C-alpha atoms as one frame of an Amber mdcrd trajectory, in Angstrom:
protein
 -15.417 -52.140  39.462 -13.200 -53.356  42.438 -13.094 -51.708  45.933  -9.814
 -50.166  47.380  -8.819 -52.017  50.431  -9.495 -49.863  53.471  -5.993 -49.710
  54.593  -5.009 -47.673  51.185  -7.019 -44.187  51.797  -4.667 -43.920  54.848
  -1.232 -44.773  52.744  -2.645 -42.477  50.217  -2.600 -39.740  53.038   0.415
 -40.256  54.759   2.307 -40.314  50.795   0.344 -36.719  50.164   1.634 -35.463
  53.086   4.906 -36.738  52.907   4.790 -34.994  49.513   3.746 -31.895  51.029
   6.541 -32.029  53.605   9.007 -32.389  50.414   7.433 -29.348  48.951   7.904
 -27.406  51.674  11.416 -28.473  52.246  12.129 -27.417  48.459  10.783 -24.173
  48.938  12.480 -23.531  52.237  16.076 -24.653  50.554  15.212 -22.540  47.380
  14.507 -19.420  49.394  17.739 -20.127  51.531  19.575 -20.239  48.251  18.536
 -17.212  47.312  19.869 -15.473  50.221  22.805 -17.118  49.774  22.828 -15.897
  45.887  22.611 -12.122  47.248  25.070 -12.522  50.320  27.362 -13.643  48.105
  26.904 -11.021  45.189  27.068  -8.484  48.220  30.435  -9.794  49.218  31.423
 -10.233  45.464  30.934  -6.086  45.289  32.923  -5.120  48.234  35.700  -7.395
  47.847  35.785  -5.458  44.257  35.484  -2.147  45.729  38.483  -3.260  48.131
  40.877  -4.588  45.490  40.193  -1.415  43.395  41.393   0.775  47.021  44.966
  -1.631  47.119  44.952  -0.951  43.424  44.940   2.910  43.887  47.302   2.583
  47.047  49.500   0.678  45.288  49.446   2.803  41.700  50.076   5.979  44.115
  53.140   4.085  45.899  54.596   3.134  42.707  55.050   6.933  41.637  57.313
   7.953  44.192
């Protein structure tokens, strides 16, 4: 069996944590997203519930 060269255990560490700084920036995007996701479904719903109001306004303006 063949040694590993002492200079790899440290590459080895600095790719792990290099990984781990990935996975954390995934995460933190995801979660980000997600607020996004339900800011946006938020905004979806009142611009509805506005659009419906004009609709009345306008349903009640054309009867006169």
């Amino acid at each position: 069996m063949t040694e590993t060269p002492p200079q790899v255990a440290p590459a080895v560490e600095r790719i792990d944590r290099a990984i781990a700084r990935i996975e954390a920036s995934i995460a933190a995007r995801s979660e980000s997203g997600d607020a996004l996701a339900r800011r946006h479904a938020a905004l979806k719903a009142r611009m509805a519930e506005a659009v419906a109001a004009l609709d009345d306004v306008i349903a009640r303006g054309s009867t006169r």
